[in-house]
Tab-separated table of C-alpha atoms in Angstrom:
chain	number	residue	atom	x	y	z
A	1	UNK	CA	74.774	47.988	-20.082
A	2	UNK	CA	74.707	49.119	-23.880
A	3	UNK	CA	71.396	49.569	-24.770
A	4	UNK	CA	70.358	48.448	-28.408
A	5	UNK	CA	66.980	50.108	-29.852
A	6	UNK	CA	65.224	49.664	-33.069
A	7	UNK	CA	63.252	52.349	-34.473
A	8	UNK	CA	60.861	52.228	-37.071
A	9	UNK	CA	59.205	55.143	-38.744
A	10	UNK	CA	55.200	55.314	-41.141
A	11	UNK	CA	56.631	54.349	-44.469
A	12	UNK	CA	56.913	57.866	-46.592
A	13	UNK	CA	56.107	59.965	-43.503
A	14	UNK	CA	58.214	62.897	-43.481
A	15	UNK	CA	56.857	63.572	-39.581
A	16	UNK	CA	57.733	59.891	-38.423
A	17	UNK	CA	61.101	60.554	-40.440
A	18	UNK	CA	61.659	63.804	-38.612
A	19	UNK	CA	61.284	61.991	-35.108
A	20	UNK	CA	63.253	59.411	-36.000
A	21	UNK	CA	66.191	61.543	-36.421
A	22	UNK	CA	65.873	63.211	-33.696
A	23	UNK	CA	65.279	60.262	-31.595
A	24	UNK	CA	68.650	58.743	-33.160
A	25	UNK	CA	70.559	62.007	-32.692
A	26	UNK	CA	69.634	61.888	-28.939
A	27	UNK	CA	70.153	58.215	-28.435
A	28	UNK	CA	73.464	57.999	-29.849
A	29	UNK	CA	74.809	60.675	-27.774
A	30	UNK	CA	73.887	59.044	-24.202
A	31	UNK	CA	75.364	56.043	-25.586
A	32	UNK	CA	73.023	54.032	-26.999
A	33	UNK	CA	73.112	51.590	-30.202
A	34	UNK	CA	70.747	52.558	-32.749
A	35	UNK	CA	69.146	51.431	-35.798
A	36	UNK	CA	66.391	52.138	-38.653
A	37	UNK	CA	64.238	50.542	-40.773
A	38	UNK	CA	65.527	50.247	-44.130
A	39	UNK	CA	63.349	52.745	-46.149
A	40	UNK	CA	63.736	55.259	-42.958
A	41	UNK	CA	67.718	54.827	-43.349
A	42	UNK	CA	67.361	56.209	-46.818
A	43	UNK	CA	65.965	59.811	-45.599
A	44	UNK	CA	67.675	60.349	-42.318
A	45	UNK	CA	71.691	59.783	-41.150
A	46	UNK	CA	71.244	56.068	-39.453
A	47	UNK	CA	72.463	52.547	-39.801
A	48	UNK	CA	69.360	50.897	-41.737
A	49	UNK	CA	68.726	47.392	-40.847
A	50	UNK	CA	66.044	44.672	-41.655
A	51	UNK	CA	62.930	45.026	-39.488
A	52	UNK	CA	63.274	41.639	-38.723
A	53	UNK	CA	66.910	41.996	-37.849
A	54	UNK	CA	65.577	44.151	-35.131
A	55	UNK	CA	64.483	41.455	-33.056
A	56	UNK	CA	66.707	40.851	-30.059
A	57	UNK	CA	67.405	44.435	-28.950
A	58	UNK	CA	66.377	45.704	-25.810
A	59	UNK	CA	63.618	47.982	-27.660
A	60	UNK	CA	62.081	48.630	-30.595
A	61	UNK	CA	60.164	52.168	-31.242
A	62	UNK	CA	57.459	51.946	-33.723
A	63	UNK	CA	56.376	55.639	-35.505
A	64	UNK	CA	53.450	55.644	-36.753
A	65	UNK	CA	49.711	54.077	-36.407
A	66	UNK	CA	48.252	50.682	-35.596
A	67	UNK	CA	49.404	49.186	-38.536
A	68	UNK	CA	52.935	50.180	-38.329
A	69	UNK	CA	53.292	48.543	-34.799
A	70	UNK	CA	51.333	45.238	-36.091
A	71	UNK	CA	53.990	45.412	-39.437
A	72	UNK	CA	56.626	45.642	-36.306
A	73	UNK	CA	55.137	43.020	-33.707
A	74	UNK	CA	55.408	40.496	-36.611
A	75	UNK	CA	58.859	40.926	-37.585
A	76	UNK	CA	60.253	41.790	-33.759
A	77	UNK	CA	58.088	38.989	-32.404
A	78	UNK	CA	58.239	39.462	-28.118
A	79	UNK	CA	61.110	42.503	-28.558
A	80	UNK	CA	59.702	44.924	-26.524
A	81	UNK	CA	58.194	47.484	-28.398
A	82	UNK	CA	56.996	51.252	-27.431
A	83	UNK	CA	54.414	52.721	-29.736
A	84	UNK	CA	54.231	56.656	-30.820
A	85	UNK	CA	51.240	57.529	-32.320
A	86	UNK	CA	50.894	59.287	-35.214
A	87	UNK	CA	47.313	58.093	-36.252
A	88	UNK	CA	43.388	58.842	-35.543
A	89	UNK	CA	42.909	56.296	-32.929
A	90	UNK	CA	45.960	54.475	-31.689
A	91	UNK	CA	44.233	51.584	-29.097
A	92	UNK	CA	48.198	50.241	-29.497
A	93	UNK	CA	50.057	53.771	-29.637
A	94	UNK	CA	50.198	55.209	-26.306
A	95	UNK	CA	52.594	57.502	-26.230
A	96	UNK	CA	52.085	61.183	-28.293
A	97	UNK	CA	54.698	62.900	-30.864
A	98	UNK	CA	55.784	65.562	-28.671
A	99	UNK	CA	55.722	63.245	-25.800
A	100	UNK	CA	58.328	60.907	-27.756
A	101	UNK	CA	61.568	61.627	-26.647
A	102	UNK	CA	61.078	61.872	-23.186
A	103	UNK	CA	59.707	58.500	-22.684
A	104	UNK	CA	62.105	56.825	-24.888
A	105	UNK	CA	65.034	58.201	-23.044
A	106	UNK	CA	63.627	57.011	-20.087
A	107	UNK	CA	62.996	53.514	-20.788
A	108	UNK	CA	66.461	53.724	-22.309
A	109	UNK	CA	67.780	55.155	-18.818
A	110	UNK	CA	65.622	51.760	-16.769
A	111	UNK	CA	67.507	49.770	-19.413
A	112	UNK	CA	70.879	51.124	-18.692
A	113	UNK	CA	70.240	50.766	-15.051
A	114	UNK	CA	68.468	47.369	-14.494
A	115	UNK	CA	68.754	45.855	-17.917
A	116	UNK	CA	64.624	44.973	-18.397
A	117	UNK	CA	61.564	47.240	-18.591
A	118	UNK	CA	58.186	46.441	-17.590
A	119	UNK	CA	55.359	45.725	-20.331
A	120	UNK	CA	51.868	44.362	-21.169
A	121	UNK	CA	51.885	40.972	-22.529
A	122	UNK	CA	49.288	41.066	-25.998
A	123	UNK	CA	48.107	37.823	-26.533
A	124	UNK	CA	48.888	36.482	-30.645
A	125	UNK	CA	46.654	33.818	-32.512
A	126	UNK	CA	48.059	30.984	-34.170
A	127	UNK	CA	46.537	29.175	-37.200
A	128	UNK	CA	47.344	25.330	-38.467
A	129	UNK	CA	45.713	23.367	-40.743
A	130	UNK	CA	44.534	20.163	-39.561
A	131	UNK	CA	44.463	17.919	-42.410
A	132	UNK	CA	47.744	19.859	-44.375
A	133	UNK	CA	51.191	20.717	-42.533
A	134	UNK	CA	51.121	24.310	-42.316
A	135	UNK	CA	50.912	27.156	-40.190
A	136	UNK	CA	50.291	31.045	-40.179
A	137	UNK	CA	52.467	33.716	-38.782
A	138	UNK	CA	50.993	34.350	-35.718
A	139	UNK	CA	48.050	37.109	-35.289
A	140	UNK	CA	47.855	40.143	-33.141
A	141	UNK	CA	44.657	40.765	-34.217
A	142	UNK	CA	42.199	38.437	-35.623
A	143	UNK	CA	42.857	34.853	-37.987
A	144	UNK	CA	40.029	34.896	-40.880
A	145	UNK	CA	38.343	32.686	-42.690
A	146	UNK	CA	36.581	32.679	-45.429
A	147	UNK	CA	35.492	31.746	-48.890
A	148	UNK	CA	37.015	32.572	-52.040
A	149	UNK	CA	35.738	35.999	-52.096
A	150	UNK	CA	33.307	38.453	-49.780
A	151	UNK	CA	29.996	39.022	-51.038
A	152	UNK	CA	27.181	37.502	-52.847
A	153	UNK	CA	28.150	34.162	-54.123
A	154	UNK	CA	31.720	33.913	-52.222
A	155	UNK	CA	30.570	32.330	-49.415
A	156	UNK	CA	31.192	28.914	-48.031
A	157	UNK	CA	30.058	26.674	-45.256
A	158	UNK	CA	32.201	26.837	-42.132
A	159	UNK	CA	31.086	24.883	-39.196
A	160	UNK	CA	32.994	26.162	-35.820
A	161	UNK	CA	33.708	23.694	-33.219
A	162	UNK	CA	34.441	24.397	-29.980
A	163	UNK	CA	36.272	21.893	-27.942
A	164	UNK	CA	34.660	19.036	-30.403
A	165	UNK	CA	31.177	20.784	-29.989
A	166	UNK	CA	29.450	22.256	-32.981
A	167	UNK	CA	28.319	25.839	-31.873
A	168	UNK	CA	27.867	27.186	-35.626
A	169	UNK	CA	27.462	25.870	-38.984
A	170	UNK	CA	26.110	28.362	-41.486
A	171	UNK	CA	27.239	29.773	-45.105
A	172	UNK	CA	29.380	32.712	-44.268
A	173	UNK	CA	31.519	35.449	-45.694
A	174	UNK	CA	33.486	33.775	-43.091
A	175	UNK	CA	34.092	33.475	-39.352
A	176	UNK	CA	36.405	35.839	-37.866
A	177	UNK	CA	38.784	34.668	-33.961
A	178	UNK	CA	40.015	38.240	-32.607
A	179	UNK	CA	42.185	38.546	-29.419
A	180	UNK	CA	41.114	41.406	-27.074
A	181	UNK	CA	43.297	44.037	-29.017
A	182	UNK	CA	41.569	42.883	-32.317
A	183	UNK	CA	38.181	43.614	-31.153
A	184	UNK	CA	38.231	47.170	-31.933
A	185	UNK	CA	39.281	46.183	-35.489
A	186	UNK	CA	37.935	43.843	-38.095
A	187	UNK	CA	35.936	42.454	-35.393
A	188	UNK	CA	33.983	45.715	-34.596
A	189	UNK	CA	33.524	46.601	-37.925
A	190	UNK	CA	31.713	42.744	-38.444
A	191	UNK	CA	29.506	42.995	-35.440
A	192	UNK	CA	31.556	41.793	-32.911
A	193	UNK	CA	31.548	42.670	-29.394
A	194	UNK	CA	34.246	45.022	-27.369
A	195	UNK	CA	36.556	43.426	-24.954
A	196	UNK	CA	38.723	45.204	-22.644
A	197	UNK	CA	42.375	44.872	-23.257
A	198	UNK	CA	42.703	43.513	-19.931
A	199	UNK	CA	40.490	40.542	-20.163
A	200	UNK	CA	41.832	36.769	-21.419
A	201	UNK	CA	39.021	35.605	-24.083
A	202	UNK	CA	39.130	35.073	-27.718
A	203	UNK	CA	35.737	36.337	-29.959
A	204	UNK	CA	34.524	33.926	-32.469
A	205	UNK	CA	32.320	36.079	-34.941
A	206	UNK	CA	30.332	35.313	-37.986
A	207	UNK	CA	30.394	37.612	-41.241
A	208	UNK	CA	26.875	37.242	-42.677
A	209	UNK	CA	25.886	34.553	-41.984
A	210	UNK	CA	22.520	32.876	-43.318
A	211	UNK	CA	21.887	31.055	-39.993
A	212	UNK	CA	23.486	33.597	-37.685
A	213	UNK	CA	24.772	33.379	-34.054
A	214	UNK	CA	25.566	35.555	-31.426
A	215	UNK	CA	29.843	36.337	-31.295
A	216	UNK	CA	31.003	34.004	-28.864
A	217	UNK	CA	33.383	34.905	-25.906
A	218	UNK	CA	36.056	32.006	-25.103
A	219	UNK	CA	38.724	31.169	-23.048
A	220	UNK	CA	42.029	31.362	-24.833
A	221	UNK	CA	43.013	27.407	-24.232
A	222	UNK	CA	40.126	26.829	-25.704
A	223	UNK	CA	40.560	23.696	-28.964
A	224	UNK	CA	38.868	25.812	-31.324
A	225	UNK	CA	37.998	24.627	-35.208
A	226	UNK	CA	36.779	26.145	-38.308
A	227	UNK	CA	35.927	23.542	-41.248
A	228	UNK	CA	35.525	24.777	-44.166
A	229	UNK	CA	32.836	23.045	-46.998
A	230	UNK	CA	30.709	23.688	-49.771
A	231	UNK	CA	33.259	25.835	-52.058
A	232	UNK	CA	35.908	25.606	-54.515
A	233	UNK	CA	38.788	27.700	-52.882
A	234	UNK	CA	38.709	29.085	-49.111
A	235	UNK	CA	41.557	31.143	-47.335
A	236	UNK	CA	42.969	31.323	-43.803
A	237	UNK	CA	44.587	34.906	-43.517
A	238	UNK	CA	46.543	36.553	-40.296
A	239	UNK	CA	46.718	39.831	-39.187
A	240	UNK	CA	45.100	40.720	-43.188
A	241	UNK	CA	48.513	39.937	-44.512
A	242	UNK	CA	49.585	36.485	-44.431
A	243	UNK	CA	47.792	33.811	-46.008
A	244	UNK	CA	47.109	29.990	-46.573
A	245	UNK	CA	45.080	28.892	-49.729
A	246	UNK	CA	42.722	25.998	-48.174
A	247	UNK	CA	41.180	23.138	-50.487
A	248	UNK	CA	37.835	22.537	-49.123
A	249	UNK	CA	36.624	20.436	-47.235
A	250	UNK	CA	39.649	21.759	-45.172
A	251	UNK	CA	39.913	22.291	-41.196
A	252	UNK	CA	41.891	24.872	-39.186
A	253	UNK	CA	42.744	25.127	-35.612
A	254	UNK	CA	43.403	28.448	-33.804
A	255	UNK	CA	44.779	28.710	-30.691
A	256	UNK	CA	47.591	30.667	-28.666
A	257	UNK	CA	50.876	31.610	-30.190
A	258	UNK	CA	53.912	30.351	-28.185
A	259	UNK	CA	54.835	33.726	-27.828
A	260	UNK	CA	52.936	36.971	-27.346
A	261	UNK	CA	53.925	40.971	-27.993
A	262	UNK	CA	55.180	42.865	-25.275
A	263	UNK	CA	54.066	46.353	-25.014
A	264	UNK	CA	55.787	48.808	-22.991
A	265	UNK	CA	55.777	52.876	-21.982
A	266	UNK	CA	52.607	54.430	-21.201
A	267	UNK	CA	49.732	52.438	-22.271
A	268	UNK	CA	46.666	54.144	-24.416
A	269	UNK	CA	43.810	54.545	-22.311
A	270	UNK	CA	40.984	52.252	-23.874
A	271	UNK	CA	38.124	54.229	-23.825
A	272	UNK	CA	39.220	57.507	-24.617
A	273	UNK	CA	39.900	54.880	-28.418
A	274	UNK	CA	36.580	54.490	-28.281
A	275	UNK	CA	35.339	58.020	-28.211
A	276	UNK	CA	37.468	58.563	-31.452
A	277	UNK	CA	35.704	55.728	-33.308
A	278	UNK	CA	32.629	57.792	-33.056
């Protein structure tokens, strides 16, 4: 088969660039189809294309750190994607710089050869407004939410219901749902607890909260509910980026995305993420 791969490279990073055109070079000449993001098809000979457009091919390599590959799970949705790390931690990008070109070629070569490659499955968050017809693009990380602002005075009352149970009401910054691979993110950094990449839970964690609780650990089908009271304004945000102005009193409901990220190549060793958090 004709393999088709995406690759996107760190916007305005001439070392992402650099292995992007090398990658391409490569590619093309065992017969592959290859394309760029649109800012990387300005600096290096490619065919630039629409993230988005990306989705559909039989891979996508994202350049860069976290946050490149979440920019490139939401626009490739479940496109298999390989990530190449070229940040500090990289719980998401497994596979090193100089390490790059021999794993792509090989995934490209099981592509040729069987026409799939195996992956991890990352579970993504959706959230919907209850009372208003709306929903979020769906979160790799964590679904927030919280007042109008952080900090004193921004607050509002959210009371979190799990399965129609009340296990929280309190005025918060906000209450924060993570998937496993958001825990080492936002989560951490609010007081949440690790969870193994390998484990099926959601984290439900309060940012300061008068009348705190500890972070709760749930199962993923859980019906899980965040009204919000007590304020002006109030967001719902997704992945930090995409965002729903709520109207208090207003209720959300976060659950599993239809569809989740597939992650393939080597995959980064957990705790060896943790040591560089330190």
């Amino acid at each position: 088969m004709d393999v088709a791969v995406g690759i996107v490279a760190q916007r305005n990073n001439e070392r992402a660039q650099a292995l992007a055109a090398t990658l391409v070079d490569t590619l093309e000449r065992e017969g592959a189809s290859v394309v760029v993001d649109e800012l990387t098809g300005e600096a290096i000979a490619a065919t630039p294309v629409p993230v988005a457009a990306m989705a559909g091919r039989d891979l996508v390599v994202s350049i860069g750190g976290d946050g490149t590959l979440l920019f490139v799970a939401r626009e490739v949705g479940p496109t298999p994607i390989l990530g190449v790390n070229l940040g500090e931690v990289g719980f998401l990008n497994a596979v090193a710089p100089e390490d790059a070109l021999d794993v792509v070629t090989d995934l490209v070569a099981d592509l040729e050869e069987t026409g799939t490659v195996e992956g991890r499955e990352l579970a993504r968050l959706q959230a919907t407004g209850v009372d208003e017809d709306w929903t979020l693009e769906p979160a790799l990380n964590e679904v927030v939410v919280h007042g109008p602002r952080r900090g004193h005075g921004g607050g509002a009352t959210i009371d979190v219901r799990v399965d129609g149970r009340q296990y929280a009401e309190s005025h918060v910054d906000g209450v924060l749902v993570a998937t496993p691979t958001g825990s080492t993110a936002y989560n951490l950094s609010e007081g949440g607890p690790l969870v193994h990449p390998s484990a099926d839970a959601l984290v439900v964690t309060q940012m300061a909260a008068t009348e705190s609780m500890p972070p709760l650990v749930l199962e993923p089908d859980t019906e899980l509910t965040l009204t919000v009271s007590g304020a002006d304004t109030a967001y719902a945000i997704s992945d930090g980026r995409n965002r729903q102005r709520l109207e208090p009193p207003a209720t959300v409901s976060i659950s599993l995305a239809d569809e989740s990220v597939t992650l393939v190549g080597p995959q980064a060793n957990f705790f060896d993420g943790l040591d560089k958090l330190e």
